PDB file of C-alpha atoms and ligand atoms in Angstrom:
ATOM      1  CA  MET R   1      23.978  40.658   2.766  1.00  0.00           C
ATOM      2  CA  VAL R   2      22.978  39.966   6.415  1.00  0.00           C
ATOM      3  CA  SER R   3      19.736  38.234   5.255  1.00  0.00           C
ATOM      4  CA  SER R   4      21.531  36.098   2.770  1.00  0.00           C
ATOM      5  CA  MET R   5      24.069  34.947   5.491  1.00  0.00           C
ATOM      6  CA  PHE R   6      21.140  34.326   7.775  1.00  0.00           C
ATOM      7  CA  SER R   7      19.367  32.224   5.306  1.00  0.00           C
ATOM      8  CA  THR R   8      22.598  30.178   4.324  1.00  0.00           C
ATOM      9  CA  SER R   9      23.306  29.270   7.957  1.00  0.00           C
ATOM     10  CA  PHE R  10      19.646  28.732   8.587  1.00  0.00           C
ATOM     11  CA  ALA R  11      19.555  25.958   5.792  1.00  0.00           C
ATOM     12  CA  ALA R  12      22.608  24.423   7.077  1.00  0.00           C
ATOM     13  CA  VAL R  13      20.979  24.120  10.415  1.00  0.00           C
ATOM     14  CA  ILE R  14      17.937  22.686   8.782  1.00  0.00           C
ATOM     15  CA  SER R  15      19.885  20.237   6.742  1.00  0.00           C
ATOM     16  CA  VAL R  16      21.895  18.930   9.757  1.00  0.00           C
ATOM     17  CA  LEU R  17      18.623  18.419  11.665  1.00  0.00           C
ATOM     18  CA  ALA R  18      17.310  16.621   8.902  1.00  0.00           C
ATOM     19  CA  THR R  19      20.447  14.340   8.658  1.00  0.00           C
ATOM     20  CA  ALA R  20      20.443  13.710  12.194  1.00  0.00           C
ATOM     21  CA  ALA R  21      16.669  12.718  12.265  1.00  0.00           C
ATOM     22  CA  ASN R  22      16.775  10.555   9.256  1.00  0.00           C
ATOM     23  CA  ALA R  23      20.303   9.527   8.102  1.00  0.00           C
ATOM     24  CA  ALA R  24      20.243   6.075   7.171  1.00  0.00           C
ATOM     25  CA  SER R  25      17.973   5.069   4.456  1.00  0.00           C
ATOM     26  CA  LEU R  26      17.005   1.918   2.538  1.00  0.00           C
ATOM     27  CA  VAL R  27      19.516   1.338  -0.357  1.00  0.00           C
ATOM     28  CA  ALA R  28      19.482  -0.870  -3.268  1.00  0.00           C
ATOM     29  CA  VAL R  29      22.381  -3.292  -3.455  1.00  0.00           C
ATOM     30  CA  PRO R  30      22.744  -4.155  -7.309  1.00  0.00           C
ATOM     31  CA  ASP R  31      25.184  -6.897  -6.915  1.00  0.00           C
ATOM     32  CA  PHE R  32      25.004  -9.290  -3.989  1.00  0.00           C
ATOM     33  CA  GLY R  33      26.053 -12.583  -5.749  1.00  0.00           C
ATOM     34  CA  SER R  34      23.989 -15.037  -7.790  1.00  0.00           C
ATOM     35  CA  ASN R  35      20.561 -13.940  -8.403  1.00  0.00           C
ATOM     36  CA  PRO R  36      18.987 -16.248 -10.628  1.00  0.00           C
ATOM     37  CA  THR R  37      15.413 -14.946 -10.817  1.00  0.00           C
ATOM     38  CA  GLY R  38      16.376 -11.118 -10.851  1.00  0.00           C
ATOM     39  CA  LEU R  39      15.170 -10.230  -7.188  1.00  0.00           C
ATOM     40  CA  GLU R  40      16.009  -6.871  -6.037  1.00  0.00           C
ATOM     41  CA  MET R  41      17.865  -6.354  -2.732  1.00  0.00           C
ATOM     42  CA  ASN R  42      17.396  -3.340  -0.356  1.00  0.00           C
ATOM     43  CA  ILE R  43      19.310  -3.051   2.668  1.00  0.00           C
ATOM     44  CA  TYR R  44      19.045  -0.589   5.895  1.00  0.00           C
ATOM     45  CA  VAL R  45      22.075  -0.314   7.862  1.00  0.00           C
ATOM     46  CA  PRO R  46      21.489   2.096  10.759  1.00  0.00           C
ATOM     47  CA  ASP R  47      23.854   4.810  11.499  1.00  0.00           C
ATOM     48  CA  THR R  48      25.298   3.149  14.465  1.00  0.00           C
ATOM     49  CA  PRO R  49      24.705  -0.464  13.857  1.00  0.00           C
ATOM     50  CA  ALA R  50      25.803  -3.166  16.614  1.00  0.00           C
ATOM     51  CA  ALA R  51      29.364  -4.567  16.432  1.00  0.00           C
ATOM     52  CA  ASN R  52      28.107  -7.812  14.957  1.00  0.00           C
ATOM     53  CA  PRO R  53      24.716  -6.855  13.876  1.00  0.00           C
ATOM     54  CA  ALA R  54      21.665  -9.038  13.704  1.00  0.00           C
ATOM     55  CA  VAL R  55      19.875  -9.147  10.454  1.00  0.00           C
ATOM     56  CA  ILE R  56      16.086  -9.381   9.790  1.00  0.00           C
ATOM     57  CA  LEU R  57      14.871 -10.378   6.218  1.00  0.00           C
ATOM     58  CA  ALA R  58      11.549  -8.991   5.833  1.00  0.00           C
ATOM     59  CA  LEU R  59       9.280 -10.261   2.909  1.00  0.00           C
ATOM     60  CA  HIS R  60       6.414  -8.251   1.312  1.00  0.00           C
ATOM     61  CA  GLY R  61       3.206  -9.764   0.056  1.00  0.00           C
ATOM     62  CA  CYS R  62       2.110 -10.168  -3.694  1.00  0.00           C
ATOM     63  CA  LEU R  63       1.783  -6.925  -5.513  1.00  0.00           C
ATOM     64  CA  GLY R  64       4.142  -5.356  -3.195  1.00  0.00           C
ATOM     65  CA  ASN R  65       7.922  -4.443  -2.934  1.00  0.00           C
ATOM     66  CA  GLY R  66      10.473  -4.030  -0.398  1.00  0.00           C
ATOM     67  CA  PRO R  67      10.501  -0.300   0.000  1.00  0.00           C
ATOM     68  CA  GLY R  68       6.743  -0.380   0.412  1.00  0.00           C
ATOM     69  CA  TYR R  69       6.946  -3.097   3.144  1.00  0.00           C
ATOM     70  CA  ALA R  70       9.549  -1.025   4.791  1.00  0.00           C
ATOM     71  CA  GLN R  71       7.233   1.858   4.885  1.00  0.00           C
ATOM     72  CA  MET R  72       4.241  -0.385   6.232  1.00  0.00           C
ATOM     73  CA  THR R  73       6.283  -1.641   9.045  1.00  0.00           C
ATOM     74  CA  ARG R  74       8.454  -0.358  11.976  1.00  0.00           C
ATOM     75  CA  TYR R  75      11.435  -2.667  11.570  1.00  0.00           C
ATOM     76  CA  ASN R  76      13.631   0.209  10.404  1.00  0.00           C
ATOM     77  CA  GLU R  77      12.677   2.653  13.301  1.00  0.00           C
ATOM     78  CA  LEU R  78      13.529  -0.315  15.565  1.00  0.00           C
ATOM     79  CA  ALA R  79      16.721  -0.948  13.633  1.00  0.00           C
ATOM     80  CA  ASP R  80      17.765   2.477  14.474  1.00  0.00           C
ATOM     81  CA  GLN R  81      17.110   1.847  18.301  1.00  0.00           C
ATOM     82  CA  HIS R  82      18.856  -1.675  18.475  1.00  0.00           C
ATOM     83  CA  GLY R  83      21.296  -1.670  15.834  1.00  0.00           C
ATOM     84  CA  PHE R  84      20.177  -4.428  13.628  1.00  0.00           C
ATOM     85  CA  ILE R  85      20.115  -4.550   9.829  1.00  0.00           C
ATOM     86  CA  THR R  86      17.219  -5.177   7.853  1.00  0.00           C
ATOM     87  CA  ILE R  87      16.883  -6.388   4.185  1.00  0.00           C
ATOM     88  CA  PHE R  88      13.693  -5.578   2.380  1.00  0.00           C
ATOM     89  CA  PRO R  89      13.991  -7.398  -1.016  1.00  0.00           C
ATOM     90  CA  SER R  90      11.445  -6.983  -3.987  1.00  0.00           C
ATOM     91  CA  SER R  91      10.300  -9.948  -6.009  1.00  0.00           C
ATOM     92  CA  LYS R  92       9.859  -9.040  -9.685  1.00  0.00           C
ATOM     93  CA  ASN R  93       7.697 -11.903 -11.092  1.00  0.00           C
ATOM     94  CA  ASP R  94       4.291 -13.461 -10.915  1.00  0.00           C
ATOM     95  CA  SER R  95       2.514 -10.417  -9.517  1.00  0.00           C
ATOM     96  CA  ASN R  96       5.540  -9.808  -7.348  1.00  0.00           C
ATOM     97  CA  CYS R  97       4.823 -12.902  -5.335  1.00  0.00           C
ATOM     98  CA  TRP R  98       7.639 -14.995  -3.915  1.00  0.00           C
ATOM     99  CA  ASP R  99       8.114 -18.303  -5.628  1.00  0.00           C
ATOM    100  CA  VAL R 100       6.870 -20.934  -3.101  1.00  0.00           C
ATOM    101  CA  ALA R 101       5.703 -23.290  -5.684  1.00  0.00           C
ATOM    102  CA  SER R 102       8.448 -24.302  -8.458  1.00  0.00           C
ATOM    103  CA  ALA R 103      10.767 -27.129  -8.177  1.00  0.00           C
ATOM    104  CA  SER R 104      13.674 -24.800  -8.331  1.00  0.00           C
ATOM    105  CA  SER R 105      12.644 -22.435  -5.671  1.00  0.00           C
ATOM    106  CA  LEU R 106      11.807 -25.465  -3.438  1.00  0.00           C
ATOM    107  CA  ALA R 107      15.025 -27.115  -3.838  1.00  0.00           C
ATOM    108  CA  ARG R 108      18.145 -25.801  -1.766  1.00  0.00           C
ATOM    109  CA  ASP R 109      20.356 -23.758  -3.960  1.00  0.00           C
ATOM    110  CA  GLY R 110      18.008 -24.801  -6.785  1.00  0.00           C
ATOM    111  CA  GLN R 111      18.317 -21.438  -8.639  1.00  0.00           C
ATOM    112  CA  GLY R 112      15.035 -20.093  -7.604  1.00  0.00           C
ATOM    113  CA  ASP R 113      13.899 -17.022  -5.481  1.00  0.00           C
ATOM    114  CA  THR R 114      15.166 -18.950  -2.257  1.00  0.00           C
ATOM    115  CA  THR R 115      18.624 -19.049  -3.782  1.00  0.00           C
ATOM    116  CA  GLY R 116      18.847 -15.251  -4.461  1.00  0.00           C
ATOM    117  CA  LEU R 117      17.453 -14.631  -0.859  1.00  0.00           C
ATOM    118  CA  ALA R 118      20.009 -16.825   0.763  1.00  0.00           C
ATOM    119  CA  ASN R 119      22.584 -15.046  -1.153  1.00  0.00           C
ATOM    120  CA  MET R 120      21.567 -11.833   0.156  1.00  0.00           C
ATOM    121  CA  ILE R 121      22.101 -13.114   3.663  1.00  0.00           C
ATOM    122  CA  ALA R 122      25.652 -14.444   2.851  1.00  0.00           C
ATOM    123  CA  TYR R 123      26.293 -11.091   1.206  1.00  0.00           C
ATOM    124  CA  THR R 124      25.245  -9.063   4.522  1.00  0.00           C
ATOM    125  CA  ILE R 125      27.068 -11.333   6.626  1.00  0.00           C
ATOM    126  CA  GLN R 126      30.404 -10.719   4.700  1.00  0.00           C
ATOM    127  CA  THR R 127      30.135  -7.105   3.965  1.00  0.00           C
ATOM    128  CA  HIS R 128      28.694  -5.963   7.223  1.00  0.00           C
ATOM    129  CA  ASN R 129      30.101  -8.278   9.636  1.00  0.00           C
ATOM    130  CA  ALA R 130      26.833  -9.359  10.781  1.00  0.00           C
ATOM    131  CA  ASP R 131      26.216 -12.299  13.374  1.00  0.00           C
ATOM    132  CA  PRO R 132      25.688 -15.485  11.589  1.00  0.00           C
ATOM    133  CA  ALA R 133      23.844 -16.704  14.728  1.00  0.00           C
ATOM    134  CA  LYS R 134      21.292 -13.850  14.683  1.00  0.00           C
ATOM    135  CA  ILE R 135      19.716 -14.080  11.101  1.00  0.00           C
ATOM    136  CA  PHE R 136      15.995 -13.831  11.242  1.00  0.00           C
ATOM    137  CA  VAL R 137      12.986 -13.932   8.625  1.00  0.00           C
ATOM    138  CA  THR R 138       9.565 -12.454   8.708  1.00  0.00           C
ATOM    139  CA  GLY R 139       6.951 -11.673   6.136  1.00  0.00           C
ATOM    140  CA  SER R 140       3.314 -11.497   5.467  1.00  0.00           C
ATOM    141  CA  SER R 141       0.993 -13.203   3.060  1.00  0.00           C
ATOM    142  CA  SER R 142       3.337 -14.293   0.169  1.00  0.00           C
ATOM    143  CA  GLY R 143       6.174 -13.268   2.438  1.00  0.00           C
ATOM    144  CA  GLY R 144       4.585 -15.333   5.222  1.00  0.00           C
ATOM    145  CA  MET R 145       4.608 -18.291   2.827  1.00  0.00           C
ATOM    146  CA  MET R 146       8.045 -17.833   1.908  1.00  0.00           C
ATOM    147  CA  THR R 147       9.147 -17.388   5.683  1.00  0.00           C
ATOM    148  CA  ASN R 148       7.833 -20.949   6.097  1.00  0.00           C
ATOM    149  CA  VAL R 149       9.939 -22.086   3.090  1.00  0.00           C
ATOM    150  CA  LEU R 150      13.171 -20.442   4.045  1.00  0.00           C
ATOM    151  CA  SER R 151      12.999 -21.807   7.639  1.00  0.00           C
ATOM    152  CA  ALA R 152      12.532 -25.474   6.235  1.00  0.00           C
ATOM    153  CA  MET R 153      15.224 -24.995   3.558  1.00  0.00           C
ATOM    154  CA  TYR R 154      18.046 -22.978   5.356  1.00  0.00           C
ATOM    155  CA  PRO R 155      17.715 -23.996   9.051  1.00  0.00           C
ATOM    156  CA  ASP R 156      21.506 -23.433   9.252  1.00  0.00           C
ATOM    157  CA  ILE R 157      21.119 -19.883   8.230  1.00  0.00           C
ATOM    158  CA  PHE R 158      17.919 -18.705  10.187  1.00  0.00           C
ATOM    159  CA  SER R 159      17.738 -18.782  14.079  1.00  0.00           C
ATOM    160  CA  ALA R 160      14.148 -17.480  14.223  1.00  0.00           C
ATOM    161  CA  ALA R 161      11.156 -16.712  12.110  1.00  0.00           C
ATOM    162  CA  SER R 162       7.827 -14.887  12.454  1.00  0.00           C
ATOM    163  CA  ALA R 163       5.302 -15.632   9.599  1.00  0.00           C
ATOM    164  CA  TYR R 164       2.050 -13.816   9.016  1.00  0.00           C
ATOM    165  CA  SER R 165      -0.925 -14.991   7.155  1.00  0.00           C
ATOM    166  CA  GLY R 166       1.182 -17.705   5.209  1.00  0.00           C
ATOM    167  CA  VAL R 167       1.005 -21.407   4.608  1.00  0.00           C
ATOM    168  CA  ALA R 168       3.056 -24.359   5.641  1.00  0.00           C
ATOM    169  CA  ALA R 169       6.291 -24.955   3.560  1.00  0.00           C
ATOM    170  CA  GLY R 170       5.535 -27.083   0.567  1.00  0.00           C
ATOM    171  CA  CYS R 171       1.757 -26.329   0.606  1.00  0.00           C
ATOM    172  CA  LEU R 172       2.115 -24.871  -3.032  1.00  0.00           C
ATOM    173  CA  ALA R 173       4.628 -27.385  -4.298  1.00  0.00           C
ATOM    174  CA  GLY R 174       3.790 -28.190  -7.746  1.00  0.00           C
ATOM    175  CA  SER R 175       1.361 -25.393  -8.368  1.00  0.00           C
ATOM    176  CA  PRO R 176       1.828 -23.538 -11.769  1.00  0.00           C
ATOM    177  CA  GLY R 177       2.632 -20.202  -9.834  1.00  0.00           C
ATOM    178  CA  SER R 178       2.522 -18.734  -6.410  1.00  0.00           C
ATOM    179  CA  SER R 179       0.236 -15.610  -6.935  1.00  0.00           C
ATOM    180  CA  PRO R 180      -3.682 -15.586  -6.515  1.00  0.00           C
ATOM    181  CA  PHE R 181      -3.926 -15.370 -10.316  1.00  0.00           C
ATOM    182  CA  SER R 182      -1.424 -18.237 -11.267  1.00  0.00           C
ATOM    183  CA  ALA R 183      -1.581 -20.656  -8.291  1.00  0.00           C
ATOM    184  CA  ASP R 184      -3.569 -23.806  -7.802  1.00  0.00           C
ATOM    185  CA  PRO R 185      -6.185 -22.253  -5.389  1.00  0.00           C
ATOM    186  CA  ALA R 186      -6.318 -25.389  -3.291  1.00  0.00           C
ATOM    187  CA  CYS R 187      -3.530 -24.532  -0.834  1.00  0.00           C
ATOM    188  CA  ALA R 188      -4.930 -20.890  -0.189  1.00  0.00           C
ATOM    189  CA  ASP R 189      -8.359 -22.332   0.248  1.00  0.00           C
ATOM    190  CA  GLY R 190      -7.284 -24.483   2.991  1.00  0.00           C
ATOM    191  CA  GLN R 191      -7.728 -27.769   1.079  1.00  0.00           C
ATOM    192  CA  ILE R 192      -4.062 -29.089   1.437  1.00  0.00           C
ATOM    193  CA  ILE R 193      -4.632 -31.104   4.553  1.00  0.00           C
ATOM    194  CA  LYS R 194      -1.750 -33.277   5.686  1.00  0.00           C
ATOM    195  CA  SER R 195      -0.562 -35.179   8.857  1.00  0.00           C
ATOM    196  CA  ALA R 196       2.031 -33.671  11.097  1.00  0.00           C
ATOM    197  CA  ASP R 197       4.488 -36.360   9.815  1.00  0.00           C
ATOM    198  CA  GLN R 198       3.734 -35.672   6.210  1.00  0.00           C
ATOM    199  CA  TRP R 199       4.284 -32.018   6.789  1.00  0.00           C
ATOM    200  CA  VAL R 200       7.611 -32.579   8.774  1.00  0.00           C
ATOM    201  CA  GLN R 201       8.972 -34.911   6.251  1.00  0.00           C
ATOM    202  CA  GLN R 202       8.120 -32.565   3.364  1.00  0.00           C
ATOM    203  CA  ALA R 203       9.976 -29.685   5.286  1.00  0.00           C
ATOM    204  CA  LYS R 204      12.984 -31.773   6.203  1.00  0.00           C
ATOM    205  CA  ALA R 205      13.268 -32.893   2.402  1.00  0.00           C
ATOM    206  CA  MET R 206      14.088 -29.381   1.756  1.00  0.00           C
ATOM    207  CA  SER R 207      16.856 -29.034   4.457  1.00  0.00           C
ATOM    208  CA  PRO R 208      20.382 -30.043   3.631  1.00  0.00           C
ATOM    209  CA  ALA R 209      20.833 -33.781   3.212  1.00  0.00           C
ATOM    210  CA  GLY R 210      21.566 -35.410   6.482  1.00  0.00           C
ATOM    211  CA  TYR R 211      20.933 -32.209   8.505  1.00  0.00           C
ATOM    212  CA  ASP R 212      20.393 -32.973  12.104  1.00  0.00           C
ATOM    213  CA  GLY R 213      20.930 -29.413  13.633  1.00  0.00           C
ATOM    214  CA  ALA R 214      18.387 -27.104  15.161  1.00  0.00           C
ATOM    215  CA  TYR R 215      15.455 -25.591  13.002  1.00  0.00           C
ATOM    216  CA  PRO R 216      14.573 -21.818  13.377  1.00  0.00           C
ATOM    217  CA  ARG R 217      12.335 -21.060  16.522  1.00  0.00           C
ATOM    218  CA  PHE R 218       9.070 -20.379  14.793  1.00  0.00           C
ATOM    219  CA  GLN R 219       6.040 -18.304  15.565  1.00  0.00           C
ATOM    220  CA  THR R 220       3.013 -17.742  13.124  1.00  0.00           C
ATOM    221  CA  TRP R 221      -0.003 -15.565  12.985  1.00  0.00           C
ATOM    222  CA  HIS R 222      -3.259 -15.866  11.271  1.00  0.00           C
ATOM    223  CA  GLY R 223      -6.654 -13.985  11.226  1.00  0.00           C
ATOM    224  CA  THR R 224      -9.804 -16.251  11.569  1.00  0.00           C
ATOM    225  CA  ALA R 225     -11.625 -14.150   9.028  1.00  0.00           C
ATOM    226  CA  ASP R 226      -8.890 -14.545   6.351  1.00  0.00           C
ATOM    227  CA  SER R 227     -10.766 -15.197   3.106  1.00  0.00           C
ATOM    228  CA  LEU R 228      -7.628 -15.115   0.866  1.00  0.00           C
ATOM    229  CA  VAL R 229      -5.424 -17.440   2.486  1.00  0.00           C
ATOM    230  CA  THR R 230      -7.897 -19.189   4.778  1.00  0.00           C
ATOM    231  CA  TYR R 231      -7.862 -20.018   8.410  1.00  0.00           C
ATOM    232  CA  PRO R 232      -7.115 -23.872   8.204  1.00  0.00           C
ATOM    233  CA  ASN R 233      -3.615 -22.947   6.782  1.00  0.00           C
ATOM    234  CA  LEU R 234      -2.834 -22.010  10.450  1.00  0.00           C
ATOM    235  CA  GLY R 235      -3.579 -25.387  11.608  1.00  0.00           C
ATOM    236  CA  GLU R 236      -1.394 -26.769   8.893  1.00  0.00           C
ATOM    237  CA  GLN R 237       1.473 -24.729   9.947  1.00  0.00           C
ATOM    238  CA  ILE R 238       0.867 -25.748  13.687  1.00  0.00           C
ATOM    239  CA  LYS R 239       1.292 -29.301  12.511  1.00  0.00           C
ATOM    240  CA  GLN R 240       4.318 -28.836  10.647  1.00  0.00           C
ATOM    241  CA  TRP R 241       6.286 -26.593  13.148  1.00  0.00           C
ATOM    242  CA  SER R 242       5.430 -28.066  16.367  1.00  0.00           C
ATOM    243  CA  GLY R 243       6.123 -31.413  14.626  1.00  0.00           C
ATOM    244  CA  ILE R 244       9.474 -30.113  13.504  1.00  0.00           C
ATOM    245  CA  HIS R 245      10.192 -28.948  17.112  1.00  0.00           C
ATOM    246  CA  GLY R 246       8.589 -31.955  18.725  1.00  0.00           C
ATOM    247  CA  VAL R 247       6.512 -29.934  21.031  1.00  0.00           C
ATOM    248  CA  CYS R 248       2.843 -30.180  22.177  1.00  0.00           C
ATOM    249  CA  PHE R 249       0.223 -27.794  22.812  1.00  0.00           C
ATOM    250  CA  GLN R 250       0.244 -26.583  26.402  1.00  0.00           C
ATOM    251  CA  ARG R 251      -2.057 -23.668  26.932  1.00  0.00           C
ATOM    252  CA  ASN R 252      -4.042 -20.659  25.186  1.00  0.00           C
ATOM    253  CA  ASN R 253      -3.086 -17.117  26.525  1.00  0.00           C
ATOM    254  CA  THR R 254      -6.152 -15.099  25.401  1.00  0.00           C
ATOM    255  CA  ASP R 255      -6.068 -11.482  24.684  1.00  0.00           C
ATOM    256  CA  THR R 256      -2.371 -11.692  23.910  1.00  0.00           C
ATOM    257  CA  PRO R 257      -0.733  -9.716  22.608  1.00  0.00           C
ATOM    258  CA  LEU R 258      -3.681  -7.787  21.569  1.00  0.00           C
ATOM    259  CA  SER R 259      -7.453  -8.007  22.556  1.00  0.00           C
ATOM    260  CA  GLY R 260      -8.943 -10.828  20.561  1.00  0.00           C
ATOM    261  CA  TYR R 261      -5.841 -12.434  19.859  1.00  0.00           C
ATOM    262  CA  THR R 262      -5.050 -15.970  21.417  1.00  0.00           C
ATOM    263  CA  GLN R 263      -1.406 -17.082  21.864  1.00  0.00           C
ATOM    264  CA  MET R 264      -1.261 -20.922  21.659  1.00  0.00           C
ATOM    265  CA  THR R 265       2.000 -22.015  23.587  1.00  0.00           C
ATOM    266  CA  TYR R 266       3.539 -25.313  22.558  1.00  0.00           C
ATOM    267  CA  GLY R 267       6.160 -26.873  24.923  1.00  0.00           C
ATOM    268  CA  ASP R 268       7.838 -24.358  27.046  1.00  0.00           C
ATOM    269  CA  GLY R 269       6.958 -21.737  24.454  1.00  0.00           C
ATOM    270  CA  THR R 270      10.609 -20.946  23.430  1.00  0.00           C
ATOM    271  CA  ALA R 271      10.413 -23.033  20.107  1.00  0.00           C
ATOM    272  CA  PHE R 272       7.198 -22.594  18.580  1.00  0.00           C
ATOM    273  CA  VAL R 273       4.008 -20.497  19.270  1.00  0.00           C
ATOM    274  CA  ALA R 274       0.976 -19.665  17.209  1.00  0.00           C
ATOM    275  CA  TYR R 275      -1.153 -16.592  17.256  1.00  0.00           C
ATOM    276  CA  SER R 276      -4.980 -16.748  16.100  1.00  0.00           C
ATOM    277  CA  ALA R 277      -6.432 -13.260  15.471  1.00  0.00           C
ATOM    278  CA  GLU R 278     -10.162 -13.195  16.070  1.00  0.00           C
ATOM    279  CA  GLY R 279     -12.037 -11.561  13.348  1.00  0.00           C
ATOM    280  CA  VAL R 280      -8.888 -10.463  11.756  1.00  0.00           C
ATOM    281  CA  GLY R 281      -8.804 -10.855   7.907  1.00  0.00           C
ATOM    282  CA  HIS R 282      -5.934 -10.931   5.434  1.00  0.00           C
ATOM    283  CA  VAL R 283      -3.373  -9.508   6.673  1.00  0.00           C
ATOM    284  CA  VAL R 284      -2.663  -9.577  10.141  1.00  0.00           C
ATOM    285  CA  PRO R 285      -0.799  -6.466  10.795  1.00  0.00           C
ATOM    286  CA  ALA R 286       3.094  -6.941  11.896  1.00  0.00           C
ATOM    287  CA  GLN R 287       3.572  -6.899  15.678  1.00  0.00           C
ATOM    288  CA  GLU R 288       7.219  -5.721  15.484  1.00  0.00           C
ATOM    289  CA  ASP R 289       7.840  -5.517  19.285  1.00  0.00           C
ATOM    290  CA  VAL R 290       6.656  -9.165  19.728  1.00  0.00           C
ATOM    291  CA  ASP R 291       8.893 -10.353  16.866  1.00  0.00           C
ATOM    292  CA  LEU R 292      11.941  -8.454  18.184  1.00  0.00           C
ATOM    293  CA  LYS R 293      11.389 -10.128  21.586  1.00  0.00           C
ATOM    294  CA  TRP R 294      11.056 -13.556  19.706  1.00  0.00           C
ATOM    295  CA  PHE R 295      14.052 -12.988  17.876  1.00  0.00           C
ATOM    296  CA  GLY R 296      15.817 -12.226  21.208  1.00  0.00           C
ATOM    297  CA  LEU R 297      16.610  -8.671  20.205  1.00  0.00           C
ATOM    298  CA  THR R 298      14.989  -6.862  23.138  1.00  0.00           C
TER     299      THR R 298
HETATM  300  C1  NAG V 301       7.977 -16.144 -13.113  1.00  0.00           C
HETATM  301  O1  NAG V 301       6.603 -16.857 -12.687  1.00  0.00           O
HETATM  302  C2  NAG V 301       6.219 -17.800 -13.514  1.00  0.00           C
HETATM  303  C3  NAG V 301       4.953 -18.359 -12.976  1.00  0.00           C
HETATM  304  O2  NAG V 301       3.982 -17.413 -12.958  1.00  0.00           O
HETATM  305  C4  NAG V 301       7.158 -18.976 -13.661  1.00  0.00           C
HETATM  306  O3  NAG V 301       6.864 -19.856 -14.735  1.00  0.00           O
HETATM  307  C5  NAG V 301       8.550 -18.344 -14.224  1.00  0.00           C
HETATM  308  O4  NAG V 301       9.497 -19.259 -14.251  1.00  0.00           O
HETATM  309  C6  NAG V 301       9.091 -17.184 -13.366  1.00  0.00           C
HETATM  310  N1  NAG V 301      10.296 -16.606 -13.739  1.00  0.00           N
HETATM  311  C7  NAG V 301      11.093 -16.393 -12.860  1.00  0.00           C
HETATM  312  C8  NAG V 301      12.540 -15.686 -13.467  1.00  0.00           C
HETATM  313  O5  NAG V 301      11.327 -16.702 -11.651  1.00  0.00           O
HETATM  314  C1  NAG V 302      -7.062 -22.426  21.796  1.00  0.00           C
HETATM  315  O1  NAG V 302      -7.466 -21.313  21.003  1.00  0.00           O
HETATM  316  C2  NAG V 302      -7.687 -21.644  19.570  1.00  0.00           C
HETATM  317  C3  NAG V 302      -7.710 -20.438  18.758  1.00  0.00           C
HETATM  318  O2  NAG V 302      -8.727 -19.625  19.303  1.00  0.00           O
HETATM  319  C4  NAG V 302      -8.809 -22.605  19.695  1.00  0.00           C
HETATM  320  O3  NAG V 302      -9.107 -23.073  18.287  1.00  0.00           O
HETATM  321  C5  NAG V 302      -8.597 -23.904  20.547  1.00  0.00           C
HETATM  322  O4  NAG V 302      -9.771 -24.605  20.724  1.00  0.00           O
HETATM  323  C6  NAG V 302      -8.171 -23.408  21.878  1.00  0.00           C
HETATM  324  N1  NAG V 302      -7.757 -24.535  22.544  1.00  0.00           N
HETATM  325  C7  NAG V 302      -8.234 -24.692  24.013  1.00  0.00           C
HETATM  326  C8  NAG V 302      -7.750 -25.947  24.575  1.00  0.00           C
HETATM  327  O5  NAG V 302      -8.889 -23.839  24.447  1.00  0.00           O
END
């Protein structure tokens, strides 16, 4: 009797401790609005969200999924500390790559992956009272490519972005797919080289017609030894986003934020920066603390 009472209360204590340490979790949202390409939405709402929480949309690479990317990164641990919400969606098609190639996904509200992702944001603003002025996007590899596309297409939704190991918005336009197995390899191989004006025009053609508002503050990361999505793609993103923001190269800060990384500052450093990671391949590991600072969340 005594021992069974003891074990019952002991179990209760253990379960309270476990709850306190790990109460919030990533949960699937089956119905978030129009979802033409069958994406999966997963959301993480911390136990004590901020009053009007910020939202970070975090996009996995090919062959990945949202829950896996949540495990690989520290955004949810930081959500617990700072009260923002994260969305870790999963792509279900084309080797789980995000569609950054088809005409429907590269058109605003064109019924491609981009439409489903934009609707996840709208759902989160409405359902969780999120702050429409604090919506951010990040992602790696295919997710970094989609970060470029969403920033060009929905500048009225996203305030800031951090792209890892991606390509400029529109680089894969017209390719038969977006995965290493389905895509025209020219983009990933660094053979799609355009002028800054051409990249800016291509990005602005994805924006709302007549849009003359701000574009997301943009930072982008790339490894010099990336053999899958090659290093010239950093230079093309630099042309596109420094062009969109109308800022020129100012200086290099070496060994920033890590040894061997070079931070390239454009203008006053508030609208666009690029990070070159010396000797790093595909993929540059997420620098969550730098992202949060860039988003203005810390
Ligand atoms: C899936 O990807 C292929 C390209 O590999 C594309 O042709 C097809 O339209 C995609 N389907 C959806 C639902 O996005
Ligand atoms: C800045 O750093 C980049 C990346 O290492 C390098 O390619 C570029 O030449 C540097 N620019 C200057 C002016 O040092």
